[in-house]
Amino acid sequence: RYLAIAAGSGITPMLAIIATTLQTEPESQFTLIYGNRTSQSMMFRQALADLKDKYPQRLQLLCIFSQETLDSDLLHGRIDGEKLQSLGASLINFRLYDEAFICGPAAMMDDAETALKALGMPDKTIHLERFNTPGTRVKRSVNVQSDGQKVTVRQDGRDREIVLNADDESILDAALRQGADLPYACKGGVCATCKCKVLRGKVAMETNYSLEPDELAAGYVLSCQALPLTSDVVVDFDAKGMA
């Protein structure tokens, strides 16, 4: 069982996580707590409605509006620690969730993280995405030659050399373009289906919504977001040691 808490544009990575999880994990259930000023200002309103129609028994949507009068005070206001405590007291048992994902304004995220811990969720199950944090996007810092940069991709024990275009093409996109059958789902940096390990060279990711600090330290990257920083890069799709 999964929980997502989003406010405003923080829904962007959450939507991809929810859609991918419900599609790839048939037994999964997702609850989304989504805060906005009004129902009219909701981003991806139709996309969320479509997901709810597709997974009526597996997706629960709780929309909270700060500037819209509602019958229930529980769904009026802003998402903060007090609101989550109220939801935990009357509507949601947060201890039942295996993982939680939070994205939105920094203050909301900090409040939500603190509240979830107080409500019984272990620290390691709570994942924060600093969607608006400066510096989350990384551009390639090497000059790609006109004939493209080469990267070695290891899969099923075999090495394959691919050539990247000069326009910041990701390792995954380059490999798929050249016929490689690599695992992927969202291609948005959120589902981690395309995770691989850097064996040699240096790679930077444009965005990362799913890998934890220990995975990054171990050399794992999301190939859909990966750009080589050095001329000699080898990535391994067989290395799935860290879940």
Tab-separated table of C-alpha atoms in Angstrom:
chain	number	residue	atom	x	y	z
A	1	ARG	CA	0.000	0.000	0.000
A	2	TYR	CA	1.328	3.391	-1.012
A	3	LEU	CA	0.635	6.960	0.055
A	4	ALA	CA	1.284	10.144	-1.916
A	5	ILE	CA	1.008	13.659	-0.508
A	6	ALA	CA	1.217	16.520	-2.990
A	7	ALA	CA	0.428	20.216	-3.167
A	8	GLY	CA	0.181	22.352	-6.291
A	9	SER	CA	2.754	21.475	-8.938
A	10	GLY	CA	4.107	18.767	-6.647
A	11	ILE	CA	1.558	16.494	-8.307
A	12	THR	CA	3.803	16.262	-11.391
A	13	PRO	CA	6.154	13.498	-10.179
A	14	MET	CA	3.419	11.961	-8.013
A	15	LEU	CA	1.118	11.355	-10.975
A	16	ALA	CA	3.784	9.364	-12.781
A	17	ILE	CA	4.576	7.339	-9.656
A	18	ILE	CA	0.904	6.530	-9.067
A	19	ALA	CA	0.125	5.606	-12.675
A	20	THR	CA	3.230	3.456	-13.062
A	21	THR	CA	2.737	1.648	-9.753
A	22	LEU	CA	-0.922	0.832	-10.364
A	23	GLN	CA	-0.066	-0.458	-13.826
A	24	THR	CA	2.977	-2.554	-12.926
A	25	GLU	CA	1.878	-3.837	-9.491
A	26	PRO	CA	-1.610	-5.367	-9.918
A	27	GLU	CA	-2.123	-5.896	-6.180
A	28	SER	CA	-1.038	-2.400	-5.160
A	29	GLN	CA	-3.258	0.294	-3.655
A	30	PHE	CA	-2.571	4.024	-3.637
A	31	THR	CA	-3.959	6.896	-1.586
A	32	LEU	CA	-3.333	10.441	-2.821
A	33	ILE	CA	-3.781	13.451	-0.553
A	34	TYR	CA	-3.679	16.431	-2.899
A	35	GLY	CA	-3.827	20.085	-1.834
A	36	ASN	CA	-4.859	23.028	-4.014
A	37	ARG	CA	-6.447	26.434	-3.640
A	38	THR	CA	-9.624	25.448	-5.532
A	39	SER	CA	-10.920	22.574	-7.627
A	40	GLN	CA	-10.524	24.759	-10.717
A	41	SER	CA	-6.830	25.328	-10.016
A	42	MET	CA	-6.032	21.600	-9.795
A	43	MET	CA	-3.297	20.438	-12.122
A	44	PHE	CA	-3.974	17.167	-13.986
A	45	ARG	CA	-7.573	17.101	-12.760
A	46	GLN	CA	-8.784	15.074	-15.743
A	47	ALA	CA	-5.798	12.721	-15.619
A	48	LEU	CA	-6.525	11.972	-11.967
A	49	ALA	CA	-10.210	11.425	-12.740
A	50	ASP	CA	-9.248	9.014	-15.510
A	51	LEU	CA	-6.957	7.099	-13.156
A	52	LYS	CA	-9.730	6.878	-10.577
A	53	ASP	CA	-12.115	5.523	-13.222
A	54	LYS	CA	-9.520	2.975	-14.304
A	55	TYR	CA	-8.667	1.821	-10.758
A	56	PRO	CA	-11.806	2.569	-8.685
A	57	GLN	CA	-11.004	0.027	-5.968
A	58	ARG	CA	-7.266	0.638	-5.802
A	59	LEU	CA	-6.934	4.430	-5.932
A	60	GLN	CA	-8.264	6.707	-3.202
A	61	LEU	CA	-8.254	10.465	-3.839
A	62	LEU	CA	-8.518	12.998	-1.035
A	63	CYS	CA	-8.559	16.554	-2.396
A	64	ILE	CA	-8.042	19.383	0.091
A	65	PHE	CA	-8.837	22.965	-0.904
A	66	SER	CA	-7.644	26.049	0.942
A	67	GLN	CA	-9.916	28.593	-0.763
A	68	GLU	CA	-13.059	26.610	-1.442
A	69	THR	CA	-15.970	26.053	0.926
A	70	LEU	CA	-16.691	22.377	1.527
A	71	ASP	CA	-19.158	20.423	3.618
A	72	SER	CA	-16.333	18.724	5.492
A	73	ASP	CA	-13.830	20.782	7.469
A	74	LEU	CA	-11.470	17.838	7.141
A	75	LEU	CA	-11.031	18.567	3.427
A	76	HIS	CA	-10.727	22.335	3.834
A	77	GLY	CA	-7.483	24.180	4.525
A	78	ARG	CA	-3.863	23.433	3.803
A	79	ILE	CA	-1.868	20.237	4.047
A	80	ASP	CA	0.263	20.558	7.157
A	81	GLY	CA	1.080	18.550	10.248
A	82	GLU	CA	-2.199	19.420	11.939
A	83	LYS	CA	-4.242	18.404	8.897
A	84	LEU	CA	-2.480	15.046	8.653
A	85	GLN	CA	-2.972	14.462	12.370
A	86	SER	CA	-6.699	15.121	11.880
A	87	LEU	CA	-6.843	12.734	8.929
A	88	GLY	CA	-4.979	10.138	10.968
A	89	ALA	CA	-7.438	10.466	13.830
A	90	SER	CA	-10.581	10.042	11.761
A	91	LEU	CA	-9.977	8.722	8.261
A	92	ILE	CA	-6.569	7.211	7.522
A	93	ASN	CA	-4.436	4.691	9.395
A	94	PHE	CA	-1.012	5.799	8.229
A	95	ARG	CA	0.674	2.761	9.801
A	96	LEU	CA	-0.881	0.561	7.120
A	97	TYR	CA	1.166	2.133	4.318
A	98	ASP	CA	4.401	0.547	3.160
A	99	GLU	CA	5.794	3.641	1.403
A	100	ALA	CA	4.971	7.355	1.323
A	101	PHE	CA	5.955	9.947	-1.291
A	102	ILE	CA	5.770	13.692	-0.617
A	103	CYS	CA	6.177	16.587	-3.047
A	104	GLY	CA	5.263	20.254	-2.830
A	105	PRO	CA	6.382	23.442	-1.085
A	106	ALA	CA	9.279	22.931	1.311
A	107	ALA	CA	7.306	23.870	4.435
A	108	MET	CA	4.520	21.435	3.568
A	109	MET	CA	6.978	18.648	2.920
A	110	ASP	CA	8.771	19.174	6.224
A	111	ASP	CA	5.469	19.281	8.130
A	112	ALA	CA	4.190	16.178	6.368
A	113	GLU	CA	7.373	14.222	7.001
A	114	THR	CA	7.324	15.089	10.708
A	115	ALA	CA	3.632	14.226	10.981
A	116	LEU	CA	3.980	10.866	9.236
A	117	LYS	CA	6.792	9.882	11.575
A	118	ALA	CA	4.664	10.893	14.566
A	119	LEU	CA	1.782	8.868	13.126
A	120	GLY	CA	3.893	5.725	13.045
A	121	MET	CA	5.558	5.553	9.647
A	122	PRO	CA	9.254	4.564	9.760
A	123	ASP	CA	11.709	7.141	8.440
A	124	LYS	CA	13.031	4.842	5.701
A	125	THR	CA	9.553	4.480	4.162
A	126	ILE	CA	9.078	8.239	3.662
A	127	HIS	CA	10.448	9.674	0.415
A	128	LEU	CA	10.664	13.417	-0.261
A	129	GLU	CA	11.035	14.966	-3.694
A	130	ARG	CA	12.335	18.533	-3.628
A	131	PHE	CA	10.632	19.306	-6.927
A	132	ASN	CA	11.484	23.029	-6.854
A	133	THR	CA	14.936	22.752	-5.324
A	134	PRO	CA	17.538	24.708	-7.328
A	135	GLY	CA	20.135	22.522	-8.950
A	136	THR	CA	18.037	19.378	-9.347
A	137	ARG	CA	18.595	19.497	-13.100
A	138	VAL	CA	22.115	18.760	-14.301
A	139	LYS	CA	23.398	19.501	-17.766
A	140	ARG	CA	26.186	17.564	-19.400
A	141	SER	CA	29.499	19.204	-18.593
A	142	VAL	CA	31.523	17.662	-21.401
A	143	ASN	CA	31.513	18.566	-25.057
A	144	VAL	CA	29.985	15.812	-27.164
A	145	GLN	CA	31.798	15.291	-30.456
A	146	SER	CA	29.852	15.600	-33.690
A	147	ASP	CA	29.926	11.853	-34.222
A	148	GLY	CA	28.317	11.283	-30.797
A	149	GLN	CA	29.522	9.989	-27.477
A	150	LYS	CA	29.854	6.252	-26.906
A	151	VAL	CA	28.550	4.400	-23.854
A	152	THR	CA	28.834	0.683	-23.112
A	153	VAL	CA	25.600	-0.912	-21.890
A	154	ARG	CA	25.730	-4.294	-20.132
A	155	GLN	CA	22.592	-6.440	-20.104
A	156	ASP	CA	22.124	-10.180	-19.644
A	157	GLY	CA	25.885	-10.551	-19.369
A	158	ARG	CA	26.572	-8.983	-22.757
A	159	ASP	CA	28.127	-5.610	-23.567
A	160	ARG	CA	26.729	-3.351	-26.254
A	161	GLU	CA	28.171	-0.050	-27.420
A	162	ILE	CA	25.688	2.728	-28.123
A	163	VAL	CA	26.201	6.212	-29.517
A	164	LEU	CA	24.451	9.244	-28.050
A	165	ASN	CA	23.263	12.202	-30.072
A	166	ALA	CA	24.785	15.590	-29.329
A	167	ASP	CA	21.510	17.073	-28.002
A	168	ASP	CA	21.560	15.758	-24.429
A	169	GLU	CA	19.984	12.426	-25.325
A	170	SER	CA	19.725	10.122	-22.309
A	171	ILE	CA	21.492	6.775	-22.177
A	172	LEU	CA	18.134	4.970	-22.202
A	173	ASP	CA	16.766	6.879	-25.190
A	174	ALA	CA	19.955	6.315	-27.156
A	175	ALA	CA	19.936	2.595	-26.385
A	176	LEU	CA	16.269	2.196	-27.320
A	177	ARG	CA	16.801	4.141	-30.532
A	178	GLN	CA	19.547	1.688	-31.475
A	179	GLY	CA	17.422	-1.389	-30.818
A	180	ALA	CA	18.325	-2.332	-27.241
A	181	ASP	CA	15.562	-4.025	-25.238
A	182	LEU	CA	16.086	-2.305	-21.895
A	183	PRO	CA	13.600	-2.157	-19.000
A	184	TYR	CA	11.698	1.099	-18.544
A	185	ALA	CA	8.220	2.410	-17.781
A	186	CYS	CA	7.639	6.101	-17.038
A	187	LYS	CA	10.787	7.653	-18.584
A	188	GLY	CA	10.247	10.511	-16.159
A	189	GLY	CA	12.705	9.640	-13.406
A	190	VAL	CA	10.111	8.329	-10.972
A	191	CYS	CA	9.511	4.584	-11.281
A	192	ALA	CA	13.140	3.305	-11.183
A	193	THR	CA	12.360	0.551	-13.705
A	194	CYS	CA	15.314	1.720	-15.809
A	195	LYS	CA	17.785	1.723	-12.906
A	196	CYS	CA	21.307	0.627	-13.718
A	197	LYS	CA	24.743	0.802	-12.100
A	198	VAL	CA	27.667	2.860	-13.335
A	199	LEU	CA	30.695	0.564	-13.489
A	200	ARG	CA	33.109	3.024	-15.078
A	201	GLY	CA	33.145	6.732	-15.780
A	202	LYS	CA	30.896	9.462	-14.453
A	203	VAL	CA	27.206	10.039	-15.105
A	204	ALA	CA	24.816	12.796	-13.975
A	205	MET	CA	21.028	12.660	-13.817
A	206	GLU	CA	18.796	15.509	-14.937
A	207	THR	CA	16.140	14.580	-12.372
A	208	ASN	CA	15.768	11.900	-9.707
A	209	TYR	CA	12.446	11.167	-8.029
A	210	SER	CA	13.091	7.635	-6.797
A	211	LEU	CA	16.678	6.645	-5.962
A	212	GLU	CA	17.677	6.902	-2.311
A	213	PRO	CA	21.011	8.336	-1.092
A	214	ASP	CA	22.458	4.867	-0.441
A	215	GLU	CA	21.628	3.797	-4.000
A	216	LEU	CA	23.263	6.915	-5.408
A	217	ALA	CA	26.332	6.308	-3.263
A	218	ALA	CA	26.522	2.751	-4.611
A	219	GLY	CA	26.613	4.052	-8.181
A	220	TYR	CA	23.035	3.492	-9.291
A	221	VAL	CA	21.399	5.900	-11.739
A	222	LEU	CA	18.158	6.189	-13.696
A	223	SER	CA	19.142	5.592	-17.303
A	224	CYS	CA	16.206	7.660	-18.596
A	225	GLN	CA	17.761	10.697	-16.900
A	226	ALA	CA	21.437	9.783	-17.253
A	227	LEU	CA	23.932	11.890	-19.184
A	228	PRO	CA	27.598	10.837	-19.413
A	229	LEU	CA	30.107	13.280	-17.973
A	230	THR	CA	33.201	11.410	-19.130
A	231	SER	CA	34.203	9.782	-22.395
A	232	ASP	CA	34.481	6.231	-21.027
A	233	VAL	CA	31.189	5.156	-19.427
A	234	VAL	CA	29.967	1.619	-18.712
A	235	VAL	CA	26.528	0.981	-17.176
A	236	ASP	CA	25.201	-2.376	-15.980
A	237	PHE	CA	21.488	-3.246	-16.134
A	238	ASP	CA	22.144	-6.645	-14.543
A	239	ALA	CA	23.174	-5.038	-11.237
A	240	LYS	CA	19.900	-4.947	-9.301
A	241	GLY	CA	21.325	-5.686	-5.877
A	242	MET	CA	19.625	-2.735	-4.141
A	243	ALA	CA	15.836	-2.605	-4.225
